[in-house]
Short mmCIF file of C-alpha atoms in Angstrom, two decimals:
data_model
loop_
_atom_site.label_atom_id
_atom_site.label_comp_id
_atom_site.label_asym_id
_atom_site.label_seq_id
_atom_site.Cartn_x
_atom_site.Cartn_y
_atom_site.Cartn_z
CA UNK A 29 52.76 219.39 -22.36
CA UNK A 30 49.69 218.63 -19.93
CA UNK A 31 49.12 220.97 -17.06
CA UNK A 32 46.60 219.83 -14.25
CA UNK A 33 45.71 220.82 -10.69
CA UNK A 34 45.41 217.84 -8.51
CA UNK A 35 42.81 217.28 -5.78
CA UNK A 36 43.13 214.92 -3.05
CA UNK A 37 40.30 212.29 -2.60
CA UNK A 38 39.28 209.99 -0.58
CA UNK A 39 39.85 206.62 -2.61
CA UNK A 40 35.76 205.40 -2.08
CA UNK A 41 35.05 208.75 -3.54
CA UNK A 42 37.44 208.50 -6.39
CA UNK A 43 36.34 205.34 -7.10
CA UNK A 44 32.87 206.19 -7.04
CA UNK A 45 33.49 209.26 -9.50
CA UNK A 46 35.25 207.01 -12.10
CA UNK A 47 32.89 204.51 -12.01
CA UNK A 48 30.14 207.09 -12.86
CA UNK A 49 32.43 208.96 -15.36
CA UNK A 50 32.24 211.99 -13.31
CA UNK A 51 36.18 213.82 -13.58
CA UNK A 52 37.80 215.84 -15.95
CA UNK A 53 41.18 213.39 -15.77
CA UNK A 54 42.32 209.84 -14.45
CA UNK A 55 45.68 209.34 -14.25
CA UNK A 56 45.23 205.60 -13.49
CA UNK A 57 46.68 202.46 -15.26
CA UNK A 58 44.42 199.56 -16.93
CA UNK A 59 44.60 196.96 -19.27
CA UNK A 60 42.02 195.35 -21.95
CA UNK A 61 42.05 192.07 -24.09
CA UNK A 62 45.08 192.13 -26.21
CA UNK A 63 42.89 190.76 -29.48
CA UNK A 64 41.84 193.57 -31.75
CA UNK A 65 38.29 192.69 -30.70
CA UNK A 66 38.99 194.09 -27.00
CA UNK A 67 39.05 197.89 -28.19
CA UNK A 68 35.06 196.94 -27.42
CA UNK A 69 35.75 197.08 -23.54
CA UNK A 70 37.40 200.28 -23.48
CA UNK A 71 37.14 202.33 -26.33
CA UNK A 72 33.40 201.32 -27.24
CA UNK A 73 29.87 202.81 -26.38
CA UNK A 74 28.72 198.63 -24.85
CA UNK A 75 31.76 199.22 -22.46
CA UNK A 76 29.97 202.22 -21.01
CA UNK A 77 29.51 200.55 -17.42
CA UNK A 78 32.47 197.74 -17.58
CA UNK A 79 36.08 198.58 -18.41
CA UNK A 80 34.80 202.09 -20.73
CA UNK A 81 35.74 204.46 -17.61
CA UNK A 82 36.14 207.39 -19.13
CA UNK A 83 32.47 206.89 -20.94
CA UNK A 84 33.86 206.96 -24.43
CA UNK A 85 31.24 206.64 -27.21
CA UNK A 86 31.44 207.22 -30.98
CA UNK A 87 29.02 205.56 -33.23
CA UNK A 88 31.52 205.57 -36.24
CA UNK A 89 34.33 203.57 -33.73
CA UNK A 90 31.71 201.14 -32.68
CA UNK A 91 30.80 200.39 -36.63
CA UNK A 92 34.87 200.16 -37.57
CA UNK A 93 35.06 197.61 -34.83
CA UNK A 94 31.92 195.58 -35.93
CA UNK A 95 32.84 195.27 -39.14
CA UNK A 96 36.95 194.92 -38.81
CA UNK A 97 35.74 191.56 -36.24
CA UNK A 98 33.40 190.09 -39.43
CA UNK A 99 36.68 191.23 -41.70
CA UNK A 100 39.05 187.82 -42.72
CA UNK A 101 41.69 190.40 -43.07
CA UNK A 102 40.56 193.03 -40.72
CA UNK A 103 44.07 195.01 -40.49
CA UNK A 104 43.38 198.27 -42.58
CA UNK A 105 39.56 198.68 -40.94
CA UNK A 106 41.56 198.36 -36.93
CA UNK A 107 43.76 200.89 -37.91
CA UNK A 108 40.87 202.98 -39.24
CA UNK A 109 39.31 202.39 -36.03
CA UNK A 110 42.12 203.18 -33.86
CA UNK A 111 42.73 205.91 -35.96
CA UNK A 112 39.87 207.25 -35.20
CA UNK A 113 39.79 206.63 -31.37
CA UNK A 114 43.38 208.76 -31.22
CA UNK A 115 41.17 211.57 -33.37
CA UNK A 116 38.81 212.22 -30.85
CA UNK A 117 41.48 212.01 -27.65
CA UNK A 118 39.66 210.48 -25.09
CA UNK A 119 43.03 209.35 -24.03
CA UNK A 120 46.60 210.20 -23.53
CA UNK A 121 48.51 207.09 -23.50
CA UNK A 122 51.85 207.86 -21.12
CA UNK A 123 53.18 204.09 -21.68
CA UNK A 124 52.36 200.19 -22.85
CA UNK A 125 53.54 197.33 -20.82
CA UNK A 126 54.99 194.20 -22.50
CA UNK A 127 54.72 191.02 -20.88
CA UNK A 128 57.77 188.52 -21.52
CA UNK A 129 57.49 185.27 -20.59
CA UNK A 130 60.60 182.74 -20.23
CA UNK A 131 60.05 179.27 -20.48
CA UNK A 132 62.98 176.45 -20.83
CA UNK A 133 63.14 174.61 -23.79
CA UNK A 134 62.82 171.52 -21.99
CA UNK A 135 59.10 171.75 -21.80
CA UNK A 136 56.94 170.97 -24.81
CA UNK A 137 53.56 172.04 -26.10
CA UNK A 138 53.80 174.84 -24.36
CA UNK A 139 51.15 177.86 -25.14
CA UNK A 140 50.79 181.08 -23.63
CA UNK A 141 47.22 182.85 -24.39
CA UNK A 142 47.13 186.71 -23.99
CA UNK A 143 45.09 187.74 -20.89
CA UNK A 144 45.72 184.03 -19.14
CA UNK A 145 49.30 183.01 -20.08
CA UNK A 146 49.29 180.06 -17.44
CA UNK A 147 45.85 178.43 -18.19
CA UNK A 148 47.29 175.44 -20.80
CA UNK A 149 50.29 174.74 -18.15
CA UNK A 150 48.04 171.70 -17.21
CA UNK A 151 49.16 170.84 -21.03
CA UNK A 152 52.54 171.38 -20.72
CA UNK A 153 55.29 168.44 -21.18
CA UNK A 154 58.87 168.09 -19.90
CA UNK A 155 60.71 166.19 -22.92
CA UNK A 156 62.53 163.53 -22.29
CA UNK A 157 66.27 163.20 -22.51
#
């Protein structure tokens, strides 16, 4: 289990405190890139200022993602990296959203892209009977 002792901010200062890095814990939600290559905004030392709240920043992480984007078949070096990541606990990951998306199957040529699922709807065709 995780015990903690809460203390009750002001918002402007708790924002100010993550952005510098400067707690012990943040309960707080976030998301990041689903491609492999968007472990660099969180869990890399060039995230440091950006989406990298919690100031994260191993060298050996930073090389397993470098070379697992130049990879064809990167799968074994991302799990490496991960790996590592969940070594050094920088995190404790309480849950993972999924995002489902419905769509009838009227509509052709239809493409949802993770981060932006509605930016091809200009795309989009409704078939014709």
């Amino acid at each position: 289990g995780i015990e903690l002792q809460l203390d009750v901010i002001d918002g402007s200062v708790w924002t100010a405190r993550r952005q510098a890095g400067q707690f012990d814990l943040d309960f707080a939600g976030g998301s990041q890139d689903p491609a492999p290559s968007g472990l660099t905004q969180s869990w890399s030392c060039a995230g440091i200022g950006g989406a990298n709240r919690s100031h994260y920043c191993d060298p050996k992480v930073d090389t397993l993602i470098a070379r697992a984007v130049r990879a064809d078949n990167g799968a074994v070096i991302w799990r490496d990296a991960l790996r590592q990541i969940a070594d050094d606990y920088p995190a404790i990951l309480m849950a993972a959203l999924t995002n489902t998306y419905v769509v009838n199957r009227r509509f052709q040529n239809v493409t949802l892209r993770p981060g932006s699922p509605w930016a091809n709807v200009w795309q989009w065709k409704v078939a014709t009977p």
